CSV table of C-alpha atoms in Angstrom, one decimal:
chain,number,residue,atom,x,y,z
A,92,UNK,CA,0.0,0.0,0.0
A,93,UNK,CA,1.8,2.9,-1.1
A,94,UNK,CA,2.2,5.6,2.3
A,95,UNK,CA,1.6,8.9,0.0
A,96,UNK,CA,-1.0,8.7,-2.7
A,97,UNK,CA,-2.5,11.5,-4.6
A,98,UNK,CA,-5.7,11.0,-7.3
A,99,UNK,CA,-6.9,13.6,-10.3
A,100,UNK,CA,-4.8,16.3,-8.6
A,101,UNK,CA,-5.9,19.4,-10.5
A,102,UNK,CA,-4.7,23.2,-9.6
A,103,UNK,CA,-4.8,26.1,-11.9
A,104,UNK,CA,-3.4,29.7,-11.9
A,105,UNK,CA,-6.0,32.1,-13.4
A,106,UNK,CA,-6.9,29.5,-16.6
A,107,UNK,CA,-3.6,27.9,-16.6
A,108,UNK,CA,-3.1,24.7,-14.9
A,109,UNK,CA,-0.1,24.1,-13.1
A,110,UNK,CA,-1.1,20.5,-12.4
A,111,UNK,CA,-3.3,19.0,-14.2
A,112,UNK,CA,-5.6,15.5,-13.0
A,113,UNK,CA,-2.0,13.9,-12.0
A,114,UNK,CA,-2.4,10.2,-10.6
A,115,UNK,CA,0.6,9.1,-8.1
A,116,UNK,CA,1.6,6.8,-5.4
A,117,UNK,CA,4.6,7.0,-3.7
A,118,UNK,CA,5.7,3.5,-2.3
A,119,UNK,CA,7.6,3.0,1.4
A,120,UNK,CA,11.4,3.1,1.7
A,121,UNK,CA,11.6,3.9,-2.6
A,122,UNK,CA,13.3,7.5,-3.6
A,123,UNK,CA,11.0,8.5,-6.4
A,124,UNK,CA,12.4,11.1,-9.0
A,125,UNK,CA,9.9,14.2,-9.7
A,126,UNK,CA,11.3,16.0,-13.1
A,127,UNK,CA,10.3,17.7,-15.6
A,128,UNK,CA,11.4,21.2,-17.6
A,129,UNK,CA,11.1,24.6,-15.8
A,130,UNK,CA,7.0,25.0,-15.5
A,131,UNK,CA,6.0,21.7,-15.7
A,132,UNK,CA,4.8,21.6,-12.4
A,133,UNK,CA,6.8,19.7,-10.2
A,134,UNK,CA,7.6,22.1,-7.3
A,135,UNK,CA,3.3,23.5,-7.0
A,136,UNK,CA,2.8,19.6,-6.8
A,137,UNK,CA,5.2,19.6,-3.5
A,138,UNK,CA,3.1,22.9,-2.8
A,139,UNK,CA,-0.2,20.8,-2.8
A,140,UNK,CA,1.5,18.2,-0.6
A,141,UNK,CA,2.4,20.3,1.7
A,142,UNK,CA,-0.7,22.2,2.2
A,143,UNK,CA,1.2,25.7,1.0
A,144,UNK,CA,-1.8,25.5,-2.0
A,145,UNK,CA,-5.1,23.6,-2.0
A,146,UNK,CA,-6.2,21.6,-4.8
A,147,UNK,CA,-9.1,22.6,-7.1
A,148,UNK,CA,-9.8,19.2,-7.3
A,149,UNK,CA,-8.7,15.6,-6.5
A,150,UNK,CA,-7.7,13.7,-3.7
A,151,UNK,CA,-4.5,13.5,-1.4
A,152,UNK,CA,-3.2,10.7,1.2
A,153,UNK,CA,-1.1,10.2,3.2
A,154,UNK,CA,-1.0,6.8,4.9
A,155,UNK,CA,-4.7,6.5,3.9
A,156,UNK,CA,-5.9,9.6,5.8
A,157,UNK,CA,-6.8,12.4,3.4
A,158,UNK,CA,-4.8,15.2,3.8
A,159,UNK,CA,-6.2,18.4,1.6
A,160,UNK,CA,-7.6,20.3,3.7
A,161,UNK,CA,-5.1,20.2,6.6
A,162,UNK,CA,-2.2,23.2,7.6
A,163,UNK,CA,0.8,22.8,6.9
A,164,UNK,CA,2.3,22.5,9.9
A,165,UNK,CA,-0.2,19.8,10.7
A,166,UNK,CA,1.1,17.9,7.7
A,167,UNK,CA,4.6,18.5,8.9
A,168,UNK,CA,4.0,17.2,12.1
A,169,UNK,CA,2.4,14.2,11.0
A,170,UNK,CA,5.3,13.2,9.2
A,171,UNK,CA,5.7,15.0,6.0
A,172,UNK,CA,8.7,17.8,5.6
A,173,UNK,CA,10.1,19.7,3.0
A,174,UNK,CA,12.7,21.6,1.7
A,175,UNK,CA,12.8,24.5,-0.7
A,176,UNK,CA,13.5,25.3,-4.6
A,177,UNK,CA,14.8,28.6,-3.2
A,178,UNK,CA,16.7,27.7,0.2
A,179,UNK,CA,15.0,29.6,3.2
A,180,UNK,CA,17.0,29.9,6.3
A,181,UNK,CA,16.9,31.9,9.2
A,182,UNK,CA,19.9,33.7,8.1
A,183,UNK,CA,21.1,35.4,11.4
A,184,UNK,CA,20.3,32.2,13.9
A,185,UNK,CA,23.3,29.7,13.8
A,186,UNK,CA,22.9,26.0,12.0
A,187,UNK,CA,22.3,24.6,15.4
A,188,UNK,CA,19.3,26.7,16.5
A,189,UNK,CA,18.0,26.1,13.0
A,190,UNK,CA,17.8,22.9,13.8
A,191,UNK,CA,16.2,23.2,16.6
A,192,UNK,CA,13.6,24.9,15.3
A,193,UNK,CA,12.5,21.5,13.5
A,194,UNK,CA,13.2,19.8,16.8
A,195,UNK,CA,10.8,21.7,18.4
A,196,UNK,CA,7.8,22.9,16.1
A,197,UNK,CA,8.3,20.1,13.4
A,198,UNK,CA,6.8,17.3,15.1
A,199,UNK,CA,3.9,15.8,17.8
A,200,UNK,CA,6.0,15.0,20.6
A,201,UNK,CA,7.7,17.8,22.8
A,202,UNK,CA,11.2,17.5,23.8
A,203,UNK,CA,13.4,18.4,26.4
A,204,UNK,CA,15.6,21.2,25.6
A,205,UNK,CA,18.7,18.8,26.4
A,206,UNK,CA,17.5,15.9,24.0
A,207,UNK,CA,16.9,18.4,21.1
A,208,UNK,CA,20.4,19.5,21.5
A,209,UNK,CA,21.7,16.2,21.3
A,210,UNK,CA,19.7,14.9,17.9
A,211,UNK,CA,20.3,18.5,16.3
A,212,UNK,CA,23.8,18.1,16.8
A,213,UNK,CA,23.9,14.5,15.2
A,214,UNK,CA,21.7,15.6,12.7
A,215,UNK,CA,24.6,18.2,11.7
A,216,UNK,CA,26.7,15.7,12.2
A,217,UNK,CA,25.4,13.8,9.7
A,218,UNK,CA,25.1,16.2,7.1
A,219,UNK,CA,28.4,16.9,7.4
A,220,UNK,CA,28.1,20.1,9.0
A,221,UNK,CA,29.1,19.2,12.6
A,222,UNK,CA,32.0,22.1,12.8
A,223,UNK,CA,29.2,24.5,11.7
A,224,UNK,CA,26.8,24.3,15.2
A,225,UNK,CA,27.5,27.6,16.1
A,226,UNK,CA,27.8,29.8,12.6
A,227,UNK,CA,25.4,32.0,11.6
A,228,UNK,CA,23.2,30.3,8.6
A,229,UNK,CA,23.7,33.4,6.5
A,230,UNK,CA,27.5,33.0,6.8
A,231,UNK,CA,27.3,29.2,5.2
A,232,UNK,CA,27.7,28.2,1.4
A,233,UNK,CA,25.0,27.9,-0.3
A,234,UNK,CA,26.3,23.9,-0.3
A,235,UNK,CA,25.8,24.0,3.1
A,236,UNK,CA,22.3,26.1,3.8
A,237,UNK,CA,21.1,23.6,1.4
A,238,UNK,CA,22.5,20.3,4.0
A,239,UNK,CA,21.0,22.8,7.1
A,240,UNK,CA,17.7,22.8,5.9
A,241,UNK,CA,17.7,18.8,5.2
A,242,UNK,CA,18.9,18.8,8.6
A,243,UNK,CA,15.8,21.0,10.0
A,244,UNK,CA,13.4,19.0,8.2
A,245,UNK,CA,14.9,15.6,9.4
A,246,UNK,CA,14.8,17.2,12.6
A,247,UNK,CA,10.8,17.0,12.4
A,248,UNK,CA,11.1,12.9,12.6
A,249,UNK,CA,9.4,12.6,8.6
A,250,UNK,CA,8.3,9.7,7.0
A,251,UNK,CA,8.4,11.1,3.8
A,252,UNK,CA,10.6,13.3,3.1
A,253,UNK,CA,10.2,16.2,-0.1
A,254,UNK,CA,13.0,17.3,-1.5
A,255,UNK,CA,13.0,20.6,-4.1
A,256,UNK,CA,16.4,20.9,-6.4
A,257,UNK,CA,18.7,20.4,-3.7
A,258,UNK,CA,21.5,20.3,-6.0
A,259,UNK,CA,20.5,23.1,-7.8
A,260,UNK,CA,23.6,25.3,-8.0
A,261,UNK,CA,26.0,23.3,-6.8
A,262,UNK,CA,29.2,22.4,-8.3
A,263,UNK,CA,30.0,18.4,-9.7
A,264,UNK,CA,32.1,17.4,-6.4
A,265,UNK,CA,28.8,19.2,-4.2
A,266,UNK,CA,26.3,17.3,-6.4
A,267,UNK,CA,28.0,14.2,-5.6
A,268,UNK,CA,28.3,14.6,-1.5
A,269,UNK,CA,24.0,15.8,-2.2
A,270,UNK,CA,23.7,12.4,-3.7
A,271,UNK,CA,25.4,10.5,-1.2
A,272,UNK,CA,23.2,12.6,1.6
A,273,UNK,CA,19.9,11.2,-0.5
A,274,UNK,CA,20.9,7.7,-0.5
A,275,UNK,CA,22.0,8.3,3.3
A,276,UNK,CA,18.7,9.8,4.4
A,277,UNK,CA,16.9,6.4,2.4
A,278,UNK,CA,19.2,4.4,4.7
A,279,UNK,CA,17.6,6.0,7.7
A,280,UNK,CA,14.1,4.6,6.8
A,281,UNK,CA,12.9,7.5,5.1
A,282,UNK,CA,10.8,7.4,2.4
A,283,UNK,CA,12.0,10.2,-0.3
A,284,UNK,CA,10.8,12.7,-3.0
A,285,UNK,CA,13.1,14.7,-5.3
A,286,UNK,CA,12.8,17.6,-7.8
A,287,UNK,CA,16.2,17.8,-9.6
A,288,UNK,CA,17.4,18.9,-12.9
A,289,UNK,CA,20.7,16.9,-12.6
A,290,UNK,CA,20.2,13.9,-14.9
A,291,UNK,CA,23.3,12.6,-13.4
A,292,UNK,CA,21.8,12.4,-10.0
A,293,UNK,CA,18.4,11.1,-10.7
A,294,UNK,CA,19.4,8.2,-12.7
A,295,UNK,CA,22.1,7.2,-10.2
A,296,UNK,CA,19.8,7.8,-7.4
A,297,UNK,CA,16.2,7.2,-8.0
A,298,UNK,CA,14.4,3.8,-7.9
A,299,UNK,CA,11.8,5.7,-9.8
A,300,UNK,CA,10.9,8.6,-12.0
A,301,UNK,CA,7.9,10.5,-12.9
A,302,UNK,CA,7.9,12.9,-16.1
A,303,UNK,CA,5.4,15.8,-15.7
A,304,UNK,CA,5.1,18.4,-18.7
A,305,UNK,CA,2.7,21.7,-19.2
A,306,UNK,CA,1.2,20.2,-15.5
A,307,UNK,CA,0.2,16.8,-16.8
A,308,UNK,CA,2.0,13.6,-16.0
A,309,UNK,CA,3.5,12.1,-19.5
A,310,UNK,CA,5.5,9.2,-18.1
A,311,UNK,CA,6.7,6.7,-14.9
A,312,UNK,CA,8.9,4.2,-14.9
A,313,UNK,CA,12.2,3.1,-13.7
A,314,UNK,CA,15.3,5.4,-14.5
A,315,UNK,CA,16.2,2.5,-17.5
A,316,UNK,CA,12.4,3.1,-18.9
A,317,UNK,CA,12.8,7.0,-18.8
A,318,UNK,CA,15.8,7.4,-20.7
A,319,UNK,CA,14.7,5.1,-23.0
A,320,UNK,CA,11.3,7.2,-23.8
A,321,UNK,CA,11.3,9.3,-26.5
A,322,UNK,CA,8.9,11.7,-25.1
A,323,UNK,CA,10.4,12.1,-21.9
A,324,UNK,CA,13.6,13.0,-24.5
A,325,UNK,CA,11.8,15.3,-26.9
A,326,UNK,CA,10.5,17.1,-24.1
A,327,UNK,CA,14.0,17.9,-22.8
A,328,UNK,CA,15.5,18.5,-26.0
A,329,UNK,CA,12.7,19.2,-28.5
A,330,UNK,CA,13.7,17.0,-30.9
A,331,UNK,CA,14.4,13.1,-31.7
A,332,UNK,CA,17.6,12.4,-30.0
A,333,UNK,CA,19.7,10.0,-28.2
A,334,UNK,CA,17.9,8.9,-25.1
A,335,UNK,CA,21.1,7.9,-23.6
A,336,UNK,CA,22.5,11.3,-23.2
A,337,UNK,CA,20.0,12.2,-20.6
């Protein structure tokens, strides 16, 4: 039984829509690949997950308890976080207190201020920022905001966990260290979502890919499936081409 599902999801911006009647299921333990060019879609469907946007029409669930409807802290805390296409820190608060903030708003159960310490610093710890507790976020490389804010969301305890273009403008040896994190964070037991325009990185790291274009869903399959559709390739490169250079 698949722990996220969403059915005919339909939103529209004035008479465009964004998403348009878009069937998924998103299956325990899997890292499933969102892509798609810029405006397809992807990040508003994270949007309607998340409760930032409501639906025109169709259904969302999350371990079979509909979910439209609800805030979005209330979907957070039931154990669906997020991160950002655009990365949003609280710039003048250090990476540690950042943290915390998931630690102690993210989730159901309250914690003492000494336990949240302790599982923000791991958490930093294991994204690899553990010499970066005390720096302001607005001091950190973009790299690094990027790992802080996986951190704050992990911090909430998610089940499923959204990820929006987290290598976005990163450089190659960055993109690799954000793929490792992924696989890392699948390790952990959570069940993953990710928006990404590297090729490289959702091949390599996805068990799963869905293609959406003008808002509508055009393909799913396994990474071997997508680059072998021509449609998925035409709509990247707007022509017939080798699907192997995806």
């Amino acid at each position: 039984m698949p722990i996220l599902e969403a059915k005919g999801v339909t939103r529209y911006f004035g008479g465009l829509a964004a998403v348009s009647n878009v069937d998924f299921d998103l299956r325990q333990g899997e890292i499933l690949g969102l892509i798609g060019p810029n405006g397809a879609g992807k990040t508003t469907l994270f949007n309607l997950i998340s409760a930032v946007i409501s639906p025109r029409s169709g259904s969302i669930t999350f371990r079979d308890r509909e979910i439209v409807g609800l805030k979005p802290h209330e979907i957070c805390r039931m154990g669906v976080a997020r991160t950002f296409q655009t990365v949003k820190v609280f710039s003048n608060m250090s990476a540690l207190h950042n943290v915390l903030l998931g630690a102690y708003f993210g989730r159901q159960d309250r914690m003492a201020t000494t336990d949240a310490v302790s599982e923000a610093t791991a958490l930093l710890e294991f994204v690899e920022l553990a010499e970066a507790t005390a720096t302001p976020a607005k001091d950190l490389t973009l790299a690094s905001q990027k790992r802080l804010e996986v951190a704050r969301a992990l911090a909430t305890q998610p089940e499923v966990l959204l990820l929006d273009e987290m290598m976005e403008g990163l450089n190659p040896s960055e993109v690799v260290r954000a793929m490792s994190l992924v696989k890392r964070i699948q390790e952990r037991g959570v069940t993953v979502v990710m928006i990404e325009h590297v090729m490289r990185a959702i091949m390599s790291v996805c068990d799963r890919i869905i293609v959406l274009h003008h808002g509508a869903k055009i393909a799913e399959g396994t990474p071997e499936e997508i680059s072998a559709n021509q449609e998925v390739v035409e709509v990247y490169f707007g022509e017939r081409t080798d699907a192997a250079n995806i």
